[in-house]
Amino acid sequence: MSEAATAQAARAAIGDSEFDRDTAVTLREPGVYDIDLSAGWTIISAVNGGYLLAVLGRALSDALPHSDPFTVSAHYLTASQPGPAVVRTDVVRTGRTLSTGQASLFQYDDEGREVERIRVLASYGDLDALPDDVRTTAAPPVIPPMEHCFGPEDGPAPVEGSSAITERLMLKLDPATLGWALGAPSGKGEMRSWFGLADGRDPDPLSLLLAVDALPPTAFELGISGWVPTVELTVHVRCRPAPGPLRVSITTRNLAGGFLEEDAEVWDSADRLVAQSRQLARVRLS
Amino acid sequence: MSEAATAQAARAAIGDSEFDRDTAVTLREPGVYDIDLSAGWTIISAVNGGYLLAVLGRALSDALPHSDPFTVSAHYLTASQPGPAVVRTDVVRTGRTLSTGQASLFQYDDEGREVERIRVLASYGDLDALPDDVRTTAAPPVIPPMEHCFGPEDGPAPVEGSSAITERLMLKLDPATLGWALGAPSGKGEMRSWFGLADGRDPDPLSLLLAVDALPPTAFELGISGWVPTVELTVHVRCRPAPGPLRVSITTRNLAGGFLEEDAEVWDSADRLVAQSRQLARVRLS
């Protein structure tokens, strides 16, 4: 085999990858799904919010007549832990081109009672049924070639907050947004990176829900370290992503009153804007 | 009285204005509110989505222990009509600084059955309890002075889609984003305007929910006329607005596959970024 063919053969396929296994939900009864939240997607001890969104998105993809998330709004209530969880879904409305559903992720307290972690409202459709036209001229973010970017494995600069999830991801950060890792944050609310799954699985609409919340927080470049918990996160999936690495660009315009927004754009290898997201997060101002 | 004092005296107060009367909800039983949706906030025959969001926001403000909307995510299910409606709320979680609630607006079909119009998830807090600091340097939109901008009353160019709501609003559009009204859309996904309530009522967090969805759609400047129905709209209220007119800037980066996003920023007279919103809307491509 050629080197390229070997690399190709080693790549995990959509449906048979770490991400697919760790987001797999088991139908308990109509609309109710069990899952064991994997410790493989944690940052320090918290389960990553994008991974959790993908779990909820997968349950809704099964519960609704349409399978692709078009817009998903999540309100984060309490911090999730690795371990057993249940997703309860509710079909709000089904239409010809769009269906709307609601889903909640619960875990269990010491007495076995359900504690709600996240609640989402989402509208689903069929991305392949959309016309192919693009009428606007938004341009992809300018990120240096991957070999000039840096990931957690490229130390010696330790990537603050790194944890299990870094082994599941292919992150190559733009050096221009890496000042924080060297003790010299730029002061600009920007974070840019190449993004993929470590086992080479190509992106799909579900993994885009992970991609929008997988980079280090823009707060780091604003000189703030520590935990930036998400209050609310809404994702729009605009196009089925082409195979190959994604580019993710996150910007913050307004850090004020102890909150900030993070706007993410995700671009695919075919230069299509495949997802947009915005989250409201809390910051601890020092 | 001086001329300024006369003008001041003629202004409606927060709590005693068209907007307050038309968003007033009546408690039917705990968590359930009746309202008669006013025909005064329609565009052609459809009730404006921002007005509806303010109605839902007001019910949640009563139902939750915190009174200010921080982030509200709405999924629009079916088109609302002027007339009787009911808002059913549910407290999802109450915390010290944030509370999360859910609300649905229903109207009635010919047999009197409830039909769901909109469902929202929202997190509320206390804007006055936030620290006053602003760490970022986002700048307000550049809009010419109000006397160089144009509203529906400044004809002869007819403002397409104008209707009852235009009598309730003070809209003065930036001429640079008014090409569509003269048959020469700019091709840029931009819309900018001064914004207020026609009776002079000052802005508050609730009227910001209206402000983010009250301008003509950016689609007009992209050369698309007609109805651009909202699928999902999320608003972040970041600061209690200062008295005086607001500036609203809306941008669209991606019109593709029959959908577009509209990002709105709302700035107050003190140059604070007081609200941000993003919506996903459908467009009928011709």
Coordinates of C-alpha atoms in Angstrom, one line a residue:
Chain A
M1 CA 0.0 0.0 0.0
S2 CA 1.1 3.6 -0.6
E3 CA 1.7 5.8 2.4
A4 CA -1.5 7.7 1.6
A5 CA -3.5 4.4 1.3
T6 CA -2.1 3.2 4.6
A7 CA -3.1 6.5 6.3
Q8 CA -6.5 6.2 4.7
A9 CA -7.0 2.6 6.0
A10 CA -6.0 3.6 9.5
R11 CA -8.8 6.2 9.7
A12 CA -11.9 5.4 11.7
A13 CA -15.1 5.6 9.8
I14 CA -18.3 7.5 10.6
G15 CA -20.3 5.1 12.6
D16 CA -17.3 3.1 13.9
S17 CA -15.1 5.5 15.9
E18 CA -14.4 6.7 19.4
F19 CA -16.9 9.5 19.0
D20 CA -19.6 7.2 17.7
R21 CA -19.1 4.7 20.4
D22 CA -19.0 7.3 23.2
T23 CA -22.2 9.1 22.0
A24 CA -24.2 5.9 21.4
V25 CA -27.5 5.9 23.2
T26 CA -29.6 2.9 24.0
L27 CA -33.4 3.0 23.7
R28 CA -35.0 2.2 27.0
E29 CA -38.6 3.0 26.0
P30 CA -40.0 5.3 23.4
G31 CA -38.3 8.7 23.6
V32 CA -36.0 7.7 26.5
Y33 CA -32.4 6.8 26.0
D34 CA -29.7 5.5 28.4
I35 CA -26.0 6.4 28.0
D36 CA -22.8 6.0 30.0
L37 CA -21.0 9.3 29.7
S38 CA -17.4 8.6 28.8
A39 CA -14.5 9.9 30.9
G40 CA -12.7 10.2 27.6
W41 CA -14.2 13.7 26.9
T42 CA -13.5 15.4 30.2
I43 CA -11.6 18.7 30.8
I44 CA -10.1 18.3 34.3
S45 CA -13.1 16.5 35.8
A46 CA -15.9 18.1 33.9
V47 CA -17.5 16.5 30.8
N48 CA -17.1 18.7 27.8
G49 CA -20.2 20.6 26.8
G50 CA -19.9 19.9 23.1
Y51 CA -19.7 16.2 23.7
L52 CA -22.8 16.4 25.8
L53 CA -24.5 18.3 23.1
A54 CA -23.6 15.6 20.6
V55 CA -25.2 13.0 23.0
L56 CA -28.4 15.0 23.2
G57 CA -28.3 15.6 19.4
R58 CA -28.0 11.9 18.7
A59 CA -31.0 11.0 20.9
L60 CA -33.1 13.7 19.1
S61 CA -31.9 12.4 15.8
D62 CA -33.4 9.1 16.7
A63 CA -36.6 10.5 18.3
L64 CA -37.5 12.9 15.5
P65 CA -38.6 12.1 11.9
H66 CA -35.7 14.2 10.6
S67 CA -32.1 13.2 11.3
D68 CA -30.0 16.3 10.9
P69 CA -29.7 19.1 13.6
F70 CA -30.4 22.5 12.0
T71 CA -30.5 24.5 15.1
V72 CA -29.9 23.3 18.7
S73 CA -30.3 25.6 21.8
A74 CA -28.9 24.2 25.0
H75 CA -29.2 25.6 28.5
Y76 CA -26.6 24.1 30.9
L77 CA -28.0 23.6 34.4
T78 CA -25.6 21.6 36.5
A79 CA -22.2 20.1 35.8
S80 CA -22.2 16.6 34.3
Q81 CA -19.9 13.8 35.5
P82 CA -18.7 10.7 33.7
G83 CA -21.1 7.8 34.3
P84 CA -24.7 6.8 33.8
A85 CA -27.2 9.3 32.4
V86 CA -30.6 9.3 30.7
V87 CA -31.9 11.4 27.9
R88 CA -35.6 12.1 27.8
T89 CA -36.9 13.5 24.5
D90 CA -40.2 15.1 23.6
V91 CA -41.5 15.7 20.0
V92 CA -42.8 19.2 20.0
R93 CA -43.9 19.5 16.3
T94 CA -43.3 17.6 13.1
G95 CA -43.5 19.3 9.8
R96 CA -42.6 18.4 6.2
T97 CA -39.2 20.0 6.2
L98 CA -38.5 20.7 9.8
S99 CA -39.3 18.9 13.1
T100 CA -38.8 20.4 16.6
G101 CA -38.0 18.4 19.7
Q102 CA -36.9 18.9 23.2
A103 CA -34.5 16.8 25.2
S104 CA -33.1 16.7 28.7
L105 CA -30.0 15.0 30.1
F106 CA -30.3 13.7 33.6
Q107 CA -27.9 12.0 36.0
Y108 CA -28.5 10.6 39.4
D109 CA -27.9 11.9 42.9
D110 CA -26.8 9.8 45.9
E111 CA -30.4 8.7 46.4
G112 CA -30.8 7.7 42.8
R113 CA -33.1 10.7 42.0
E114 CA -32.7 12.3 38.6
V115 CA -30.9 15.6 38.5
E116 CA -31.3 17.6 35.2
R117 CA -27.9 18.6 33.6
I118 CA -28.9 20.2 30.3
R119 CA -32.1 21.0 28.5
V120 CA -32.3 21.6 24.8
L121 CA -34.7 22.7 22.2
A122 CA -33.8 21.8 18.6
S123 CA -35.2 21.9 15.1
Y124 CA -34.1 19.1 12.7
G125 CA -34.3 18.7 9.0
D126 CA -32.6 17.0 6.1
L127 CA -29.3 18.7 5.0
D128 CA -29.2 16.7 1.8
A129 CA -32.5 18.1 0.7
L130 CA -31.3 21.7 0.8
P131 CA -30.4 23.5 -2.4
D132 CA -26.6 23.8 -3.0
D133 CA -26.5 27.5 -3.5
V134 CA -24.4 30.0 -1.5
R135 CA -25.4 33.6 -2.0
T136 CA -23.0 35.3 0.4
T137 CA -19.3 35.8 0.4
A138 CA -18.2 35.1 4.0
A139 CA -14.6 34.0 3.8
P140 CA -12.9 31.2 5.8
P141 CA -10.6 32.2 8.7
V142 CA -7.0 32.6 7.8
I143 CA -5.1 29.9 9.8
P144 CA -1.5 29.0 8.9
P145 CA -0.9 25.5 7.4
M146 CA -1.4 22.7 10.0
E147 CA 2.3 22.1 10.2
H148 CA 2.8 25.6 11.5
C149 CA 0.2 25.3 14.2
F150 CA 0.5 23.7 17.6
G151 CA -1.5 21.2 19.7
P152 CA -1.2 19.9 23.2
E153 CA 1.3 17.3 22.0
D154 CA 3.7 20.0 20.8
G155 CA 4.8 21.1 24.3
P156 CA 6.9 22.2 26.2
A157 CA 4.2 24.9 26.7
P158 CA 1.6 23.1 28.8
V159 CA -1.9 23.7 27.5
E160 CA -3.8 24.8 30.5
G161 CA -6.9 22.8 31.2
S162 CA -5.8 19.9 29.0
S163 CA -7.2 16.6 30.0
A164 CA -8.6 13.4 28.6
I165 CA -10.4 15.1 25.7
T166 CA -7.1 16.2 24.2
E167 CA -6.4 12.6 23.3
R168 CA -9.6 12.3 21.4
L169 CA -9.1 15.4 19.3
M170 CA -6.8 16.7 16.6
L171 CA -6.4 20.3 17.6
K172 CA -3.7 22.5 15.9
L173 CA -4.0 26.0 17.2
D174 CA -3.1 29.1 15.2
P175 CA 0.1 30.5 16.9
A176 CA -1.4 34.0 16.7
T177 CA -4.0 32.9 19.3
L178 CA -1.6 30.9 21.5
G179 CA -0.1 33.8 23.5
W180 CA -1.9 32.6 26.6
A181 CA 0.0 29.3 26.6
L182 CA 3.3 31.3 26.7
G183 CA 2.1 33.7 29.4
A184 CA 1.5 36.5 27.0
P185 CA -2.2 36.6 26.0
S186 CA -2.9 38.8 23.0
G187 CA -5.8 40.7 24.7
K188 CA -7.9 39.9 21.7
G189 CA -11.0 37.7 22.1
E190 CA -9.9 35.2 19.3
M191 CA -9.1 31.5 19.1
R192 CA -8.5 29.6 15.9
S193 CA -7.7 26.0 15.2
W194 CA -7.7 23.1 12.9
F195 CA -10.0 20.6 14.3
G196 CA -10.5 16.8 13.8
L197 CA -11.1 13.6 15.7
A198 CA -7.9 11.9 16.7
D199 CA -8.8 8.6 15.1
G200 CA -9.3 10.3 11.8
R201 CA -13.1 10.0 11.7
D202 CA -14.5 12.5 9.2
P203 CA -16.9 15.2 10.4
D204 CA -20.6 14.9 10.2
P205 CA -23.4 17.1 11.5
L206 CA -23.2 15.4 14.9
S207 CA -19.5 16.0 15.4
L208 CA -20.0 19.7 14.5
L209 CA -21.9 20.0 17.8
L210 CA -18.7 18.9 19.4
A211 CA -16.4 21.1 17.3
V212 CA -18.1 24.4 18.3
D213 CA -17.2 23.9 22.0
A214 CA -13.8 22.1 21.9
L215 CA -11.2 24.9 21.6
P216 CA -9.6 26.6 24.6
P217 CA -11.8 29.5 25.7
T218 CA -11.2 32.9 24.2
A219 CA -11.1 34.2 27.8
F220 CA -7.5 32.8 27.9
E221 CA -6.4 35.3 25.2
L222 CA -8.2 38.0 27.2
G223 CA -5.9 37.2 30.1
I224 CA -8.4 35.3 32.2
S225 CA -7.6 31.8 33.3
G226 CA -9.8 29.2 34.9
W227 CA -13.2 27.8 34.3
V228 CA -15.6 29.5 31.9
P229 CA -18.8 27.6 32.3
T230 CA -21.4 27.7 29.5
V231 CA -24.8 29.1 30.4
E232 CA -26.4 28.7 27.0
L233 CA -25.1 27.4 23.7
T234 CA -26.9 27.5 20.3
V235 CA -25.6 25.9 17.2
H236 CA -26.8 26.2 13.6
V237 CA -25.6 23.4 11.3
R238 CA -25.8 24.9 7.8
C239 CA -24.3 22.2 5.5
R240 CA -23.1 18.6 5.7
P241 CA -19.3 18.9 6.1
A242 CA -17.0 17.5 3.4
P243 CA -14.4 14.9 4.6
G244 CA -11.1 16.3 6.0
P245 CA -10.1 18.6 8.7
L246 CA -12.2 21.5 9.9
R247 CA -11.2 25.1 10.7
V248 CA -12.8 26.6 13.8
S249 CA -12.7 30.3 14.5
I250 CA -14.0 31.7 17.8
T251 CA -14.5 35.4 18.6
T252 CA -15.6 37.3 21.6
R253 CA -16.7 41.0 21.2
N254 CA -18.1 41.6 24.7
L255 CA -16.7 40.6 28.0
A256 CA -18.6 42.6 30.5
G257 CA -20.4 42.2 33.8
G258 CA -18.9 38.7 34.4
F259 CA -20.2 37.2 31.2
L260 CA -18.9 36.8 27.7
E261 CA -20.2 35.5 24.4
E262 CA -18.2 33.1 22.2
D263 CA -19.2 33.0 18.5
A264 CA -17.8 30.1 16.6
E265 CA -17.7 29.5 12.9
V266 CA -16.8 26.1 11.5
W267 CA -15.5 25.7 7.9
D268 CA -14.9 22.5 6.1
S269 CA -12.2 21.4 3.6
A270 CA -14.4 22.5 0.7
D271 CA -14.5 26.1 2.1
R272 CA -18.1 25.9 3.1
L273 CA -19.3 27.5 6.3
V274 CA -20.8 24.4 7.9
A275 CA -21.8 25.5 11.4
Q276 CA -22.2 28.7 13.4
S277 CA -22.6 28.9 17.2
R278 CA -22.9 31.4 19.9
Q279 CA -22.7 30.7 23.6
L280 CA -23.1 32.8 26.7
A281 CA -20.5 31.9 29.4
R282 CA -19.7 33.1 32.9
V283 CA -16.2 34.3 33.8
R284 CA -14.7 34.8 37.1
L285 CA -13.0 38.2 36.9
S286 CA -9.9 38.4 39.0
Chain B
M1 CA -42.5 74.6 30.4
S2 CA -39.4 74.7 28.2
E3 CA -39.6 72.8 24.9
A4 CA -37.4 70.0 26.3
A5 CA -39.6 69.7 29.4
T6 CA -42.7 69.5 27.2
A7 CA -41.1 66.7 25.1
Q8 CA -40.1 64.9 28.2
A9 CA -43.6 65.2 29.7
A10 CA -45.1 63.7 26.5
R11 CA -43.0 60.5 26.7
A12 CA -44.6 57.4 27.9
A13 CA -43.0 55.8 31.0
I14 CA -41.8 52.3 31.5
G15 CA -44.8 50.4 32.9
D16 CA -47.3 52.8 31.3
S17 CA -46.9 52.6 27.5
E18 CA -48.3 50.9 24.4
F19 CA -45.6 48.2 24.7
D20 CA -46.3 47.6 28.4
R21 CA -50.1 47.4 27.9
D22 CA -49.8 45.1 24.8
T23 CA -47.4 42.7 26.6
A24 CA -49.3 42.6 29.9
V25 CA -50.1 39.0 30.9
T26 CA -52.9 38.0 33.3
L27 CA -52.2 35.2 35.8
R28 CA -54.8 32.5 35.3
E29 CA -53.3 30.0 37.7
P30 CA -49.7 29.5 39.0
G31 CA -47.4 29.5 36.0
V32 CA -50.2 30.1 33.4
Y33 CA -50.9 33.5 31.9
D34 CA -53.5 34.8 29.5
I35 CA -52.9 37.5 27.0
D36 CA -54.7 39.0 24.0
L37 CA -52.1 39.4 21.3
S38 CA -52.4 42.9 20.0
A39 CA -53.0 43.6 16.3
G40 CA -50.8 46.7 16.8
W41 CA -47.6 44.6 16.3
T42 CA -48.3 42.9 13.1
I43 CA -46.4 42.9 9.8
I44 CA -48.9 42.3 7.1
S45 CA -51.1 39.8 9.0
A46 CA -48.3 38.1 11.1
V47 CA -47.6 39.0 14.6
N48 CA -44.0 40.2 15.0
G49 CA -41.6 37.6 16.5
G50 CA -39.9 40.2 18.8
Y51 CA -43.2 41.3 20.3
L52 CA -44.1 37.6 20.9
L53 CA -40.7 37.1 22.5
A54 CA -41.4 40.0 24.8
V55 CA -44.7 38.5 25.8
L56 CA -43.0 35.2 26.7
G57 CA -40.2 37.0 28.4
R58 CA -42.7 39.0 30.6
A59 CA -44.5 35.8 31.7
L60 CA -41.1 34.2 32.6
S61 CA -40.1 37.3 34.5
D62 CA -43.2 36.8 36.7
A63 CA -42.8 33.0 37.0
L64 CA -39.1 32.9 37.8
P65 CA -37.4 34.3 41.0
H66 CA -35.1 36.5 38.8
S67 CA -36.7 39.2 36.7
D68 CA -34.2 40.0 33.9
P69 CA -33.8 37.8 30.8
F70 CA -30.1 37.0 30.4
T71 CA -30.4 34.5 27.5
V72 CA -33.7 33.5 25.8
S73 CA -33.8 30.8 23.1
A74 CA -37.0 30.6 21.1
H75 CA -38.1 28.0 18.5
Y76 CA -41.0 29.3 16.3
L77 CA -43.4 26.5 15.5
T78 CA -46.5 28.0 13.8
A79 CA -47.5 31.6 12.9
S80 CA -49.3 33.6 15.6
Q81 CA -52.4 35.7 14.9
P82 CA -53.8 38.7 16.9
G83 CA -56.2 37.5 19.5
P84 CA -56.4 35.3 22.6
A85 CA -53.3 33.3 23.7
V86 CA -52.1 31.5 26.7
V87 CA -48.5 31.2 28.0
R88 CA -47.6 28.1 30.1
T89 CA -44.4 28.4 32.0
D90 CA -42.3 25.8 33.8
V91 CA -39.5 26.5 36.3
V92 CA -36.6 24.3 35.3
R93 CA -34.0 25.3 37.9
T94 CA -33.5 28.1 40.4
G95 CA -30.1 29.1 41.5
R96 CA -28.6 32.0 43.5
T97 CA -27.6 34.1 40.5
L98 CA -29.5 32.5 37.6
S99 CA -32.8 30.7 37.2
T100 CA -33.9 28.7 34.1
G101 CA -37.4 28.4 32.8
Q102 CA -39.4 27.2 29.9
A103 CA -42.4 28.8 28.4
S104 CA -44.8 28.0 25.5
L105 CA -47.2 30.3 23.8
F106 CA -50.4 28.6 22.6
Q107 CA -53.4 29.9 20.6
Y108 CA -56.7 28.0 19.8
D109 CA -57.9 26.2 16.7
D110 CA -61.5 26.2 15.4
E111 CA -62.4 23.5 18.0
G112 CA -60.8 25.5 20.8
R113 CA -57.8 23.1 21.1
E114 CA -54.4 24.6 22.0
V115 CA -52.0 24.9 19.2
E116 CA -48.4 25.7 20.2
R117 CA -46.9 28.8 18.5
I118 CA -43.5 29.2 20.2
R119 CA -41.4 27.4 22.8
V120 CA -38.6 29.0 24.7
L121 CA -35.9 28.1 27.1
A122 CA -34.5 31.0 29.1
S123 CA -32.1 31.8 31.9
Y124 CA -32.9 34.9 34.0
G125 CA -30.8 36.9 36.5
D126 CA -30.4 40.3 38.0
L127 CA -28.7 42.8 35.6
D128 CA -28.3 45.3 38.4
A129 CA -26.2 42.8 40.4
L130 CA -23.6 42.5 37.7
P131 CA -20.2 44.3 38.0
D132 CA -20.0 47.3 35.8
D133 CA -16.7 46.5 34.1
V134 CA -16.3 46.1 30.3
R135 CA -13.1 44.4 29.3
T136 CA -13.5 44.3 25.5
T137 CA -13.4 47.0 22.9
A138 CA -16.3 46.3 20.6
A139 CA -17.3 49.5 19.0
P140 CA -20.8 50.7 18.3
P141 CA -22.1 50.6 14.7
V142 CA -21.5 53.7 12.7
I143 CA -24.9 55.1 11.8
P144 CA -25.5 58.7 10.5
P145 CA -27.2 61.1 12.9
M146 CA -31.0 60.4 13.2
E147 CA -32.0 63.4 11.0
H148 CA -30.0 61.9 8.1
C149 CA -31.8 58.5 8.4
F150 CA -35.2 57.4 7.1
G151 CA -38.2 55.8 8.5
P152 CA -41.5 54.5 7.0
E153 CA -43.0 58.0 7.5
D154 CA -40.3 59.6 5.3
G155 CA -41.7 58.2 1.9
P156 CA -42.2 58.5 -1.0
A157 CA -40.2 55.2 -1.1
P158 CA -42.7 52.6 0.3
V159 CA -41.2 50.4 3.0
E160 CA -42.1 46.9 1.8
G161 CA -43.9 44.9 4.4
S162 CA -44.8 47.9 6.5
S163 CA -47.8 47.5 8.6
A164 CA -49.3 48.2 12.0
I165 CA -46.0 47.7 13.8
T166 CA -44.5 50.7 12.1
E167 CA -46.8 53.0 14.0
R168 CA -45.6 51.6 17.3
L169 CA -41.9 52.0 16.5
M170 CA -39.4 54.8 15.9
L171 CA -37.2 53.3 13.2
K172 CA -34.7 55.5 11.4
L173 CA -32.7 53.4 8.9
D174 CA -29.2 54.1 7.8
P175 CA -29.4 55.2 4.1
A176 CA -26.5 52.9 3.4
T177 CA -28.8 49.9 4.1
L178 CA -31.9 51.3 2.4
G179 CA -31.0 50.4 -1.2
W180 CA -33.7 47.8 -1.3
A181 CA -36.4 50.4 -0.7
L182 CA -35.3 52.2 -3.9
G183 CA -35.0 49.0 -5.9
A184 CA -31.2 48.9 -5.6
P185 CA -30.3 46.5 -2.8
S186 CA -26.6 46.7 -1.9
G187 CA -26.0 43.0 -2.0
K188 CA -24.5 43.1 1.5
G189 CA -26.2 41.4 4.4
E190 CA -26.5 44.5 6.5
M191 CA -29.3 46.5 8.1
R192 CA -28.7 49.4 10.6
S193 CA -31.2 51.6 12.3
W194 CA -32.0 53.9 15.2
F195 CA -34.6 52.2 17.3
G196 CA -37.2 53.3 19.8
L197 CA -40.8 53.1 20.8
A198 CA -43.1 55.6 19.1
D199 CA -44.5 56.8 22.3
G200 CA -41.1 57.6 23.7
R201 CA -40.9 54.9 26.3
D202 CA -37.3 54.2 27.2
P203 CA -35.8 50.8 26.6
D204 CA -35.6 48.1 29.2
P205 CA -34.5 44.5 29.1
L206 CA -37.9 43.4 27.9
S207 CA -38.1 45.9 25.0
L208 CA -34.6 44.6 23.9
L209 CA -36.3 41.3 23.0
L210 CA -38.4 43.3 20.6
A211 CA -35.6 45.4 19.3
V212 CA -33.5 42.5 18.0
D213 CA -36.3 41.4 15.6
A214 CA -37.9 44.7 14.5
L215 CA -35.8 45.9 11.5
P216 CA -36.5 44.9 7.9
P217 CA -34.8 41.6 7.1
T218 CA -31.2 41.7 5.8
A219 CA -32.5 39.5 3.0
F220 CA -34.0 42.7 1.4
E221 CA -30.5 44.1 1.0
L222 CA -29.4 40.7 -0.5
G223 CA -32.1 41.2 -3.2
I224 CA -34.7 38.8 -1.7
S225 CA -38.1 40.1 -1.1
G226 CA -40.9 38.5 0.8
W227 CA -41.4 36.6 4.0
V228 CA -38.3 35.4 6.0
P229 CA -39.8 33.4 8.8
T230 CA -37.8 32.8 11.9
V231 CA -37.0 29.2 12.8
E232 CA -35.0 30.0 16.0
L233 CA -34.0 33.2 17.7
T234 CA -31.7 33.5 20.7
V235 CA -31.1 36.8 22.6
H236 CA -28.5 37.6 25.2
V237 CA -29.3 40.7 27.3
R238 CA -25.9 42.0 28.6
C239 CA -26.7 45.2 30.3
R240 CA -29.7 47.3 31.4
P241 CA -30.1 49.9 28.7
A242 CA -29.7 53.6 29.4
P243 CA -32.6 55.9 28.5
G244 CA -32.7 57.2 25.0
P245 CA -32.7 55.8 21.5
L246 CA -30.9 52.5 20.7
R247 CA -28.8 51.6 17.7
V248 CA -29.4 48.2 16.1
S249 CA -27.0 46.6 13.6
I250 CA -27.9 43.4 11.9
T251 CA -25.5 41.3 9.7
T252 CA -25.8 38.1 7.7
R253 CA -22.7 36.3 6.7
N254 CA -24.2 33.1 5.3
L255 CA -27.2 32.9 3.0
A256 CA -27.1 29.3 1.8
G257 CA -29.3 26.3 1.2
G258 CA -32.5 28.4 1.7
F259 CA -31.5 29.6 5.2
L260 CA -29.7 32.6 6.6
E261 CA -28.6 33.8 10.0
E262 CA -29.2 37.3 11.3
D263 CA -26.9 38.5 14.0
A264 CA -28.1 41.6 15.8
E265 CA -26.2 43.9 18.1
V266 CA -28.1 46.5 20.2
W267 CA -26.2 49.5 21.6
D268 CA -27.6 52.1 24.0
S269 CA -27.2 55.8 24.3
A270 CA -24.3 55.3 26.7
D271 CA -22.4 53.3 24.1
R272 CA -22.9 50.0 25.9
L273 CA -23.5 46.8 24.0
V274 CA -26.8 45.9 25.7
A275 CA -28.0 42.9 23.7
Q276 CA -26.8 40.4 21.1
S277 CA -29.0 38.0 19.2
R278 CA -28.8 35.5 16.4
Q279 CA -31.6 33.9 14.5
L280 CA -31.9 31.2 11.8
A281 CA -34.5 32.1 9.2
R282 CA -35.8 30.5 6.0
V283 CA -35.7 32.3 2.7
R284 CA -37.6 31.6 -0.4
L285 CA -35.0 31.8 -3.1
S286 CA -36.4 33.1 -6.4

